[in-house]
Coordinates of C-alpha atoms and ligand atoms in Angstrom, one line a residue:
M1 CA -10.4 -12.9 -37.3
P2 CA -12.0 -16.4 -37.7
A3 CA -13.8 -17.7 -34.6
S4 CA -12.0 -21.0 -34.9
I5 CA -8.8 -19.4 -33.7
T6 CA -10.1 -19.9 -30.2
S7 CA -9.9 -23.7 -30.6
A8 CA -6.9 -25.5 -29.5
K9 CA -4.5 -24.9 -32.3
P10 CA -1.0 -25.1 -30.9
G11 CA 2.0 -23.0 -31.8
Q12 CA 1.6 -20.1 -34.2
S13 CA -2.1 -19.5 -33.7
I14 CA -1.6 -19.0 -30.0
K15 CA 1.2 -16.5 -30.6
R16 CA -0.8 -14.7 -33.2
L17 CA -3.8 -14.4 -31.0
F18 CA -1.6 -13.2 -28.1
K19 CA -0.4 -10.4 -30.3
H20 CA -3.9 -9.4 -31.2
Q21 CA -4.9 -9.4 -27.6
Q22 CA -1.9 -7.2 -26.8
N23 CA -3.1 -4.7 -29.4
T24 CA -6.7 -4.8 -28.0
S25 CA -5.5 -4.4 -24.4
R26 CA -3.6 -1.2 -25.3
L27 CA -6.9 0.2 -26.6
W28 CA -8.8 -1.0 -23.6
R29 CA -6.4 0.7 -21.3
Q30 CA -7.7 4.0 -22.5
E31 CA -11.4 3.2 -21.9
G32 CA -13.5 4.2 -18.9
P33 CA -15.6 1.9 -16.8
Q34 CA -18.6 2.2 -19.1
A35 CA -17.2 -0.1 -21.8
R36 CA -16.1 -2.7 -19.1
L37 CA -19.6 -2.6 -17.6
K38 CA -21.1 -3.4 -21.0
R39 CA -19.0 -6.5 -21.2
L40 CA -20.0 -7.6 -17.7
I41 CA -23.7 -7.0 -18.4
K42 CA -23.6 -9.1 -21.6
L43 CA -21.9 -11.9 -19.7
Q44 CA -24.5 -11.6 -16.9
K45 CA -27.4 -11.8 -19.5
W46 CA -25.9 -14.8 -21.2
I47 CA -25.5 -16.7 -17.9
R48 CA -29.1 -15.9 -16.9
E49 CA -30.4 -17.1 -20.2
H50 CA -28.3 -20.3 -20.2
R51 CA -28.8 -21.6 -16.7
K52 CA -30.3 -24.9 -17.9
D53 CA -27.4 -25.4 -20.4
I54 CA -24.9 -24.9 -17.6
Q55 CA -26.7 -27.4 -15.4
D56 CA -26.9 -30.0 -18.3
A57 CA -23.2 -29.6 -19.2
I58 CA -22.0 -30.2 -15.6
Y59 CA -24.4 -33.0 -15.0
K60 CA -22.9 -34.7 -18.1
D61 CA -19.4 -34.2 -16.7
F62 CA -20.0 -35.7 -13.2
K63 CA -23.7 -36.0 -12.4
K64 CA -23.6 -32.9 -10.3
P65 CA -27.2 -32.1 -9.2
A66 CA -28.9 -29.2 -10.9
E67 CA -29.5 -27.4 -7.6
E68 CA -25.9 -27.7 -6.7
V69 CA -24.9 -26.3 -10.0
D70 CA -27.3 -23.4 -9.4
L71 CA -25.9 -22.7 -6.0
S72 CA -22.2 -23.3 -6.4
E73 CA -21.6 -22.3 -10.1
V74 CA -24.4 -20.1 -11.4
Y75 CA -25.3 -18.2 -8.2
V76 CA -21.6 -17.6 -7.2
V77 CA -20.7 -16.2 -10.6
L78 CA -23.9 -14.0 -10.8
S79 CA -23.3 -12.7 -7.4
E80 CA -19.7 -11.8 -8.4
L81 CA -21.0 -10.1 -11.5
K82 CA -23.7 -8.2 -9.6
H83 CA -21.1 -7.0 -7.1
A84 CA -18.6 -5.9 -9.8
I85 CA -21.3 -4.2 -11.8
S86 CA -22.5 -2.2 -8.8
N87 CA -19.0 -1.2 -7.6
L88 CA -17.0 -0.9 -10.8
R89 CA -17.3 2.9 -11.1
K90 CA -16.1 3.4 -7.5
W91 CA -13.3 0.9 -7.8
S92 CA -12.0 2.5 -11.1
R93 CA -12.0 6.1 -9.8
P94 CA -8.6 7.5 -9.0
R95 CA -8.4 7.7 -5.2
K96 CA -6.8 10.6 -3.4
V97 CA -4.4 9.6 -0.6
E98 CA -2.6 11.6 2.1
A99 CA 0.9 12.8 1.6
P100 CA 3.8 13.5 4.0
L101 CA 4.7 17.1 4.7
A102 CA 7.8 16.6 2.5
L103 CA 5.4 16.5 -0.5
V104 CA 3.4 19.6 0.6
G105 CA 1.6 21.4 -2.3
S106 CA 1.3 18.2 -4.5
Q107 CA -1.5 15.8 -4.9
S108 CA -1.1 12.0 -4.5
L109 CA -3.5 9.5 -6.1
I110 CA -3.9 5.8 -6.6
Q111 CA -5.2 4.7 -10.0
Y112 CA -6.0 1.1 -10.9
E113 CA -5.0 0.3 -14.5
P114 CA -5.5 -3.0 -16.3
K115 CA -2.5 -5.3 -16.2
G116 CA -3.0 -6.1 -19.9
V117 CA -3.3 -9.6 -21.4
C118 CA -4.1 -12.2 -18.7
L119 CA -4.1 -16.0 -18.6
I120 CA -6.6 -17.9 -16.5
I121 CA -6.0 -21.6 -16.0
A122 CA -9.0 -23.4 -14.3
P123 CA -9.5 -26.7 -12.6
W124 CA -12.4 -29.2 -13.1
N125 CA -14.1 -29.3 -9.7
F126 CA -16.2 -26.1 -10.1
P127 CA -15.7 -26.0 -13.9
F128 CA -18.0 -23.0 -14.6
N129 CA -17.5 -21.0 -11.4
L130 CA -13.7 -21.2 -11.4
S131 CA -13.3 -20.4 -15.1
V132 CA -15.9 -17.5 -15.2
A133 CA -15.5 -15.8 -11.8
P134 CA -11.9 -14.9 -12.5
L135 CA -13.0 -13.8 -16.0
V136 CA -15.4 -11.4 -14.3
S137 CA -12.6 -9.9 -12.2
A138 CA -10.3 -9.7 -15.2
L139 CA -12.9 -8.0 -17.4
A140 CA -13.9 -5.6 -14.6
A141 CA -10.3 -4.6 -14.4
G142 CA -10.1 -3.9 -18.2
N143 CA -8.0 -6.9 -19.3
T144 CA -8.1 -9.1 -22.3
V145 CA -8.1 -12.8 -21.4
I146 CA -7.0 -16.2 -22.6
L147 CA -8.8 -18.9 -20.6
K148 CA -7.8 -22.5 -20.4
P149 CA -10.5 -24.6 -18.8
S150 CA -9.9 -28.1 -17.5
E151 CA -9.8 -31.0 -19.9
L152 CA -11.5 -33.2 -17.4
T153 CA -14.9 -31.5 -17.8
P154 CA -15.2 -31.5 -21.6
N155 CA -18.9 -30.6 -21.6
C156 CA -18.6 -27.5 -19.4
S157 CA -15.3 -26.4 -21.1
Q158 CA -17.1 -26.6 -24.4
L159 CA -20.0 -24.5 -23.0
V160 CA -17.5 -21.9 -21.7
E161 CA -15.8 -21.8 -25.1
N162 CA -19.2 -21.4 -26.9
M163 CA -20.2 -18.6 -24.5
V164 CA -16.9 -16.7 -25.1
L165 CA -17.2 -17.2 -28.9
E166 CA -20.7 -15.8 -28.8
L167 CA -19.9 -12.7 -26.6
F168 CA -16.4 -11.7 -27.5
E169 CA -13.9 -11.3 -30.3
P170 CA -11.0 -13.7 -29.9
S171 CA -8.8 -10.6 -29.7
E172 CA -10.7 -9.8 -26.5
V173 CA -11.3 -13.1 -24.8
A174 CA -10.3 -16.5 -26.1
V175 CA -10.6 -20.0 -24.9
F176 CA -8.0 -22.7 -25.5
Q177 CA -9.2 -26.1 -24.6
G178 CA -6.8 -28.9 -23.9
D179 CA -4.6 -30.5 -21.3
K180 CA -1.3 -29.6 -19.7
H181 CA 0.5 -29.4 -23.1
I182 CA -1.7 -26.5 -24.2
A183 CA -1.3 -24.9 -20.7
Q184 CA 2.5 -25.2 -21.1
Q185 CA 2.5 -23.6 -24.5
L186 CA 0.4 -20.7 -23.1
L187 CA 2.7 -20.4 -20.1
R188 CA 5.6 -19.6 -22.5
L189 CA 4.0 -16.3 -23.4
P190 CA 4.8 -13.0 -21.6
F191 CA 1.4 -12.6 -20.0
D192 CA 0.8 -9.5 -17.8
H193 CA -0.9 -11.7 -15.1
I194 CA -1.6 -15.4 -14.6
F195 CA -4.5 -16.5 -12.4
F196 CA -4.1 -20.2 -11.7
T197 CA -6.5 -22.4 -9.7
G198 CA -5.4 -26.0 -9.2
S199 CA -3.1 -28.2 -7.2
P200 CA 0.0 -27.0 -5.3
A201 CA 2.2 -29.3 -7.5
V202 CA 1.0 -27.6 -10.8
G203 CA 1.1 -24.2 -9.0
K204 CA 4.8 -24.6 -8.7
I205 CA 5.1 -25.3 -12.5
V206 CA 3.0 -22.2 -13.2
M207 CA 5.1 -20.0 -10.9
K208 CA 8.4 -21.2 -12.5
A209 CA 7.1 -20.4 -15.9
A210 CA 5.8 -17.0 -14.8
A211 CA 9.3 -16.2 -13.4
Q212 CA 10.8 -16.4 -16.9
H213 CA 8.8 -13.2 -17.8
L214 CA 8.5 -11.8 -14.2
T215 CA 4.8 -12.2 -14.7
S216 CA 2.7 -11.6 -11.6
V217 CA 0.6 -14.6 -10.4
T218 CA -2.4 -15.4 -8.3
L219 CA -2.2 -19.0 -7.2
E220 CA -5.5 -20.5 -5.8
L221 CA -4.2 -23.8 -4.6
G222 CA -5.5 -26.6 -2.4
G223 CA -4.4 -28.6 0.7
K224 CA -5.9 -30.1 3.8
S225 CA -8.5 -27.9 5.4
P226 CA -9.0 -29.0 9.1
V227 CA -12.1 -28.7 11.2
I228 CA -11.9 -28.5 15.0
V229 CA -15.0 -29.5 17.0
D230 CA -14.7 -28.8 20.7
S231 CA -16.9 -30.1 23.5
T232 CA -19.0 -26.9 23.7
A233 CA -20.2 -27.2 20.1
D234 CA -23.8 -27.9 19.2
L235 CA -23.2 -31.3 17.7
A236 CA -26.4 -31.7 15.6
D237 CA -25.9 -28.3 14.0
T238 CA -22.1 -29.0 13.6
A239 CA -22.7 -32.4 12.0
E240 CA -25.3 -31.0 9.5
K241 CA -23.0 -28.2 8.4
I242 CA -19.9 -30.4 8.1
A243 CA -21.8 -33.1 6.2
W244 CA -23.1 -30.5 3.7
G245 CA -19.6 -28.7 3.3
K246 CA -17.8 -32.0 3.0
F247 CA -20.1 -34.0 0.7
I248 CA -21.5 -31.5 -1.8
N249 CA -19.7 -31.8 -5.1
C250 CA -18.9 -35.3 -3.9
G251 CA -16.2 -33.9 -1.6
Q252 CA -14.3 -32.4 -4.6
T253 CA -14.2 -28.9 -3.1
C254 CA -11.0 -27.0 -2.4
I255 CA -12.3 -25.6 0.9
A256 CA -14.2 -28.7 1.9
P257 CA -13.4 -30.1 5.4
D258 CA -10.5 -32.5 4.8
Y259 CA -10.2 -34.0 8.3
L260 CA -11.8 -33.5 11.7
L261 CA -10.1 -32.9 15.0
V262 CA -12.7 -33.6 17.6
D263 CA -12.6 -33.4 21.4
K264 CA -12.4 -37.0 22.5
E265 CA -15.4 -36.5 24.9
V266 CA -17.8 -35.8 22.0
E267 CA -16.3 -38.0 19.3
E268 CA -19.0 -40.8 19.5
E269 CA -21.9 -38.4 19.6
L270 CA -20.6 -36.3 16.7
I271 CA -20.1 -39.5 14.6
D272 CA -23.7 -40.5 15.3
E273 CA -25.0 -37.1 14.3
L274 CA -22.8 -37.1 11.2
R275 CA -24.4 -40.5 10.1
L276 CA -27.9 -39.0 10.6
A277 CA -27.0 -35.8 8.7
I278 CA -25.5 -37.7 5.8
D279 CA -28.7 -39.7 5.3
R280 CA -31.0 -36.7 5.8
L281 CA -29.1 -34.6 3.2
F282 CA -28.2 -37.2 0.6
D283 CA -30.7 -39.9 1.0
G284 CA -33.9 -37.9 1.4
E285 CA -36.0 -40.5 -0.3
G286 CA -34.5 -43.4 1.6
L287 CA -33.6 -45.3 -1.5
G288 CA -29.9 -45.4 -0.9
I289 CA -27.4 -42.6 -1.6
E290 CA -26.3 -44.4 -4.8
N291 CA -29.8 -43.9 -6.2
S292 CA -30.2 -40.3 -5.0
T293 CA -30.1 -37.5 -7.6
D294 CA -28.8 -35.2 -4.8
Y295 CA -25.3 -36.6 -4.8
A296 CA -22.6 -36.0 -7.5
R297 CA -19.9 -38.5 -8.7
I298 CA -16.1 -38.5 -8.7
I299 CA -14.8 -36.9 -11.8
N300 CA -13.0 -39.9 -13.4
R301 CA -11.6 -43.3 -12.9
E302 CA -8.1 -42.0 -12.0
H303 CA -9.5 -39.9 -9.1
F304 CA -11.9 -42.7 -8.1
D305 CA -8.9 -45.1 -7.8
R306 CA -6.8 -42.6 -6.0
I307 CA -9.4 -41.9 -3.3
N308 CA -10.2 -45.6 -2.8
M309 CA -6.5 -46.3 -2.5
L310 CA -6.2 -43.6 0.3
L311 CA -9.2 -45.2 2.1
E312 CA -7.9 -48.7 1.8
D313 CA -4.5 -47.7 3.1
A314 CA -6.1 -46.0 6.1
L315 CA -8.2 -49.1 6.8
D316 CA -5.2 -51.4 6.4
Q317 CA -3.4 -49.3 9.0
G318 CA -6.2 -49.8 11.5
A319 CA -8.7 -47.0 10.8
I320 CA -12.3 -47.9 11.5
L321 CA -15.0 -47.5 8.9
E322 CA -17.9 -45.6 10.7
T323 CA -20.2 -45.2 7.7
G324 CA -20.0 -45.4 3.9
G325 CA -17.2 -47.1 2.0
L326 CA -19.5 -48.5 -0.7
S327 CA -18.3 -47.8 -4.2
D328 CA -19.1 -48.5 -7.8
H329 CA -16.3 -48.0 -10.3
T330 CA -18.6 -48.1 -13.3
D331 CA -20.3 -44.9 -12.1
H332 CA -17.3 -43.4 -10.1
Y333 CA -19.6 -43.6 -7.1
L334 CA -18.2 -43.6 -3.6
A335 CA -20.6 -43.2 -0.7
P336 CA -20.1 -40.4 1.8
T337 CA -17.5 -42.1 4.1
L338 CA -16.4 -41.5 7.7
I339 CA -13.4 -43.2 9.2
S340 CA -12.1 -42.9 12.8
R341 CA -9.0 -43.9 14.7
V342 CA -6.9 -42.8 11.7
P343 CA -3.2 -43.2 12.2
S344 CA -1.6 -39.8 11.8
N345 CA 1.1 -41.3 9.5
S346 CA -1.4 -42.8 7.0
L347 CA -1.4 -41.6 3.4
I348 CA -4.8 -40.0 3.8
M349 CA -3.4 -37.7 6.5
E350 CA -0.6 -36.7 4.2
K351 CA -2.3 -35.9 0.9
E352 CA -5.3 -33.7 0.1
I353 CA -8.3 -36.1 -0.1
F354 CA -10.4 -34.2 -2.6
G355 CA -13.2 -36.8 -2.4
P356 CA -16.0 -38.0 -0.1
V357 CA -13.9 -39.5 2.7
L358 CA -13.7 -37.8 6.1
P359 CA -11.1 -38.9 8.6
V360 CA -12.0 -38.2 12.3
L361 CA -9.1 -37.7 14.7
T362 CA -9.4 -36.8 18.3
Y363 CA -7.6 -34.6 20.8
E364 CA -7.7 -34.2 24.6
H365 CA -6.6 -30.5 24.8
L366 CA -7.2 -27.8 22.2
E367 CA -3.4 -27.2 22.1
E368 CA -2.9 -30.7 20.5
A369 CA -5.4 -29.8 17.7
I370 CA -3.6 -26.5 17.1
S371 CA -0.2 -28.2 17.0
T372 CA -1.5 -30.9 14.5
I373 CA -2.6 -28.0 12.2
N374 CA 0.6 -26.1 12.7
E375 CA 2.8 -29.1 11.9
R376 CA 1.3 -29.2 8.4
P377 CA 1.4 -26.7 5.5
K378 CA -0.9 -23.7 6.1
P379 CA -4.4 -24.7 4.9
L380 CA -6.7 -22.9 2.5
A381 CA -9.5 -22.9 5.1
L382 CA -9.9 -23.7 8.7
Y383 CA -13.1 -24.4 10.6
L384 CA -13.9 -24.3 14.2
F385 CA -17.2 -25.4 15.8
S386 CA -17.4 -24.0 19.3
R387 CA -19.3 -21.8 21.8
S388 CA -16.1 -21.0 23.7
Q389 CA -14.8 -17.4 23.2
V390 CA -11.4 -18.6 24.6
H391 CA -11.2 -21.4 22.0
K392 CA -12.2 -19.1 19.2
N393 CA -9.5 -16.6 20.2
A394 CA -6.9 -19.3 20.6
V395 CA -7.6 -20.8 17.2
L396 CA -7.7 -17.4 15.4
T397 CA -4.4 -16.2 16.9
Q398 CA -2.4 -19.4 17.0
T399 CA -3.0 -20.8 13.5
S400 CA -2.6 -19.4 10.0
S401 CA -4.9 -20.2 7.0
G402 CA -6.3 -18.5 3.9
S403 CA -9.7 -18.2 5.6
V404 CA -11.6 -19.2 8.7
A405 CA -15.3 -19.9 9.4
I406 CA -16.5 -20.3 12.9
N407 CA -19.6 -22.5 13.4
D408 CA -20.0 -23.0 9.7
C409 CA -18.0 -24.2 6.7
V410 CA -17.5 -23.4 3.0
V411 CA -19.8 -20.3 3.2
Q412 CA -16.9 -17.9 3.4
F413 CA -16.6 -18.4 -0.3
M414 CA -19.9 -16.7 -0.9
N415 CA -19.1 -13.3 0.4
P416 CA -17.6 -11.0 -2.3
Y417 CA -16.6 -8.5 0.5
L418 CA -14.1 -11.1 1.9
P419 CA -10.7 -11.8 0.3
F420 CA -10.6 -15.4 -0.9
G421 CA -7.3 -17.3 -1.3
G422 CA -4.6 -19.2 0.5
T423 CA -1.4 -18.6 2.2
N424 CA 2.0 -20.1 1.3
H425 CA 1.3 -23.8 0.3
S426 CA -2.4 -23.1 -0.2
G427 CA -1.6 -20.3 -2.6
F428 CA -1.2 -16.5 -2.6
G429 CA -2.9 -13.5 -4.0
K430 CA -6.6 -13.0 -3.3
S431 CA -9.7 -13.1 -5.4
H432 CA -13.4 -12.2 -5.2
G433 CA -15.0 -8.7 -5.3
F434 CA -12.6 -5.8 -5.0
R435 CA -9.7 -8.2 -4.3
G436 CA -10.3 -9.9 -7.7
F437 CA -10.4 -6.5 -9.4
Q438 CA -7.2 -5.6 -7.6
A439 CA -5.4 -8.9 -8.6
F440 CA -5.9 -8.1 -12.3
S441 CA -5.0 -4.4 -11.9
N442 CA -1.7 -2.5 -11.5
E443 CA -2.1 -0.2 -8.6
K444 CA -0.4 2.9 -9.9
G445 CA 0.8 5.6 -7.6
I446 CA 0.6 9.1 -9.1
V447 CA 1.9 12.4 -7.8
K448 CA 0.7 15.6 -9.4
Q449 CA 3.0 18.5 -8.8
K450 CA 2.4 22.2 -9.6
V451 CA 4.5 23.6 -12.4
G452 CA 7.5 25.4 -11.1
L453 CA 7.1 24.1 -7.6
T454 CA 8.5 21.3 -5.6
S455 CA 8.8 21.0 -1.8
V456 CA 12.1 19.1 -2.2
K457 CA 14.0 22.0 -3.9
P458 CA 15.6 23.1 -0.7
V459 CA 17.5 19.8 -0.6
Y460 CA 18.8 19.8 -4.2
P461 CA 22.6 19.9 -4.7
P462 CA 25.0 21.5 -4.4
Y463 CA 25.1 20.5 -0.8
T464 CA 25.9 23.8 0.9
N465 CA 25.7 24.4 4.6
L466 CA 22.1 25.7 4.1
V467 CA 21.1 22.5 2.3
R468 CA 22.7 20.3 5.0
S469 CA 20.7 22.2 7.6
A470 CA 17.5 21.6 5.5
I471 CA 18.3 17.9 5.4
D472 CA 18.9 17.8 9.1
L473 CA 15.5 19.5 9.6
L474 CA 13.8 17.0 7.3
L475 CA 15.3 14.0 9.2
K476 CA 14.4 15.6 12.6
Y477 CA 10.8 16.7 12.0
F478 CA 9.4 15.0 8.9
Ligands
NAD501 P1 -4.6 -29.5 -11.5 O1 -3.5 -28.7 -10.9 O2 -4.3 -30.9 -11.9 O3 -5.1 -28.8 -12.9 C1 -5.5 -27.4 -12.9 C2 -5.3 -26.9 -14.3 O4 -3.9 -26.9 -14.6 C3 -6.0 -27.7 -15.4 O5 -6.5 -26.7 -16.4 C4 -4.9 -28.5 -16.0 O6 -5.1 -28.8 -17.4 C5 -3.7 -27.6 -15.8 N1 -2.4 -28.4 -15.7 C6 -2.3 -29.7 -15.2 N2 -1.0 -30.1 -15.2 C7 -0.3 -29.1 -15.7 C8 1.1 -28.9 -16.0 N3 2.0 -29.8 -15.8 N4 1.4 -27.7 -16.5 C9 0.5 -26.7 -16.8 N5 -0.8 -26.9 -16.5 C10 -1.2 -28.0 -16.0 O7 -5.8 -29.4 -10.5 P2 -7.2 -30.1 -10.7 O8 -7.1 -31.5 -10.5 O9 -7.9 -29.6 -11.9 O10 -8.0 -29.4 -9.4 C11 -7.8 -29.9 -8.1 C12 -6.9 -29.1 -7.3 O11 -7.3 -27.7 -7.4 C13 -7.0 -29.4 -5.8 O12 -5.7 -29.3 -5.2 C14 -7.9 -28.3 -5.2 O13 -7.7 -28.1 -3.9 C15 -7.4 -27.1 -6.1 N6 -8.4 -26.1 -6.1 C16 -8.2 -24.9 -5.5 C17 -9.2 -23.9 -5.5 C18 -9.0 -22.6 -4.8 O14 -9.8 -21.7 -5.0 N7 -7.9 -22.4 -4.0 C19 -10.4 -24.2 -6.1 C20 -10.6 -25.4 -6.8 C21 -9.6 -26.3 -6.8

């Protein structure tokens, strides 16, 4: 098959390629873990050898610093690969499970089998990580994959396409570049699983399309992830961690702190510490953050305008600019920005910010902070900075979110042993490590019975008095 078939050629070529992938996936279903390991190892080797190319591509897309690319794109994917490679044999092994007495004499097993042909639709904000990490899980589980990266990061998307062309036949893994029109053509196909990362609005479109074929979906969506800071927190430590989690990737991180809920008593001190932490982290040379190579840019003019509009609306409604606010549209630069006294009905408190603006709201009693969170859709992540065990328990038991970090933020993403994902409005289905493998697998229940034997024979019809007594016994004791 010609390599060019992976390029965005609408219509027939997509359908043809899909058929080829279906044929391959039927062959792959019969393979053991060895063949899957080989695919993961060659992917691992490619990434290790092309670290600089990945850095360059993403720098061209939005001036993301090379070190940030290493940490949040290359390291995360390599760690996912390492974890999958070390555990794949264990994950793929049929697992014996217990059985009730009613099935005595038989054996029950769980076997993970590949779902088949999978579609991955990726966003732009971690353009390598969020395209390739799901690919790792899909390949570990034995699937063929069609991947549509984001049109907003053309350099990284081209790199991902080149990588795939070099490592795989299009009938195994293929990349289709393009915007929503290509995504919508792909969504018409009867995929065996769709893994979508993006906004809740597009998540709904994906789910609707998946419903036409009853295709299973993992939806990794966004939303407003709150941070609670109580009066027992170590404020210098808290500020540094929040400034890092919020302003890396120029605030364009799905699990970045979206807004702060701070005990009124410590608001001023926290804001002072945040100002210091922002300068220390992003203006190390003291030349102004706009001249620092340690701070990325907003992805494009549309998002630049959107974030500025949210900021202006909040300021118009009475919010106070505590630091930042400077911007340069020619470079899509917006300084790390803190605003306080933000009216709860301003637009910035309604929409996911997804940029370097951090609203600070205050509370007097923790219950107020908890109610503010519970009045909104369930967030993807929730953060609490506190030394109080009572507050930790209260927040963990009285709120619902995809993940929680206590006294840190964003780092929960880095642990492949933890499920990653949202709940309701922030998405459903989990990824990373075994959960990623599971998302791309059909968990098949198997019963192996002995020939000529079955424990349920005594309850077969005809329903004589003896059978009825056996049923009574079953209901009473088993
Ligand atoms: P998006 O929803 O606009 O786009 C995501 C993907 O969907 C892109 O590939 C795009 O081409 C495609 N798409 C866009 N419109 C479509 C349509 N009408 N039909 C079909 N496909 C369409 O999201 P984005 O702007 O790329 O990313 C930002 C969003 O993603 C934020 O909400 C953020 O919180 C979320 N996000 C979530 C996670 C997570 O792991 N939960 C990670 C990163 C980003």
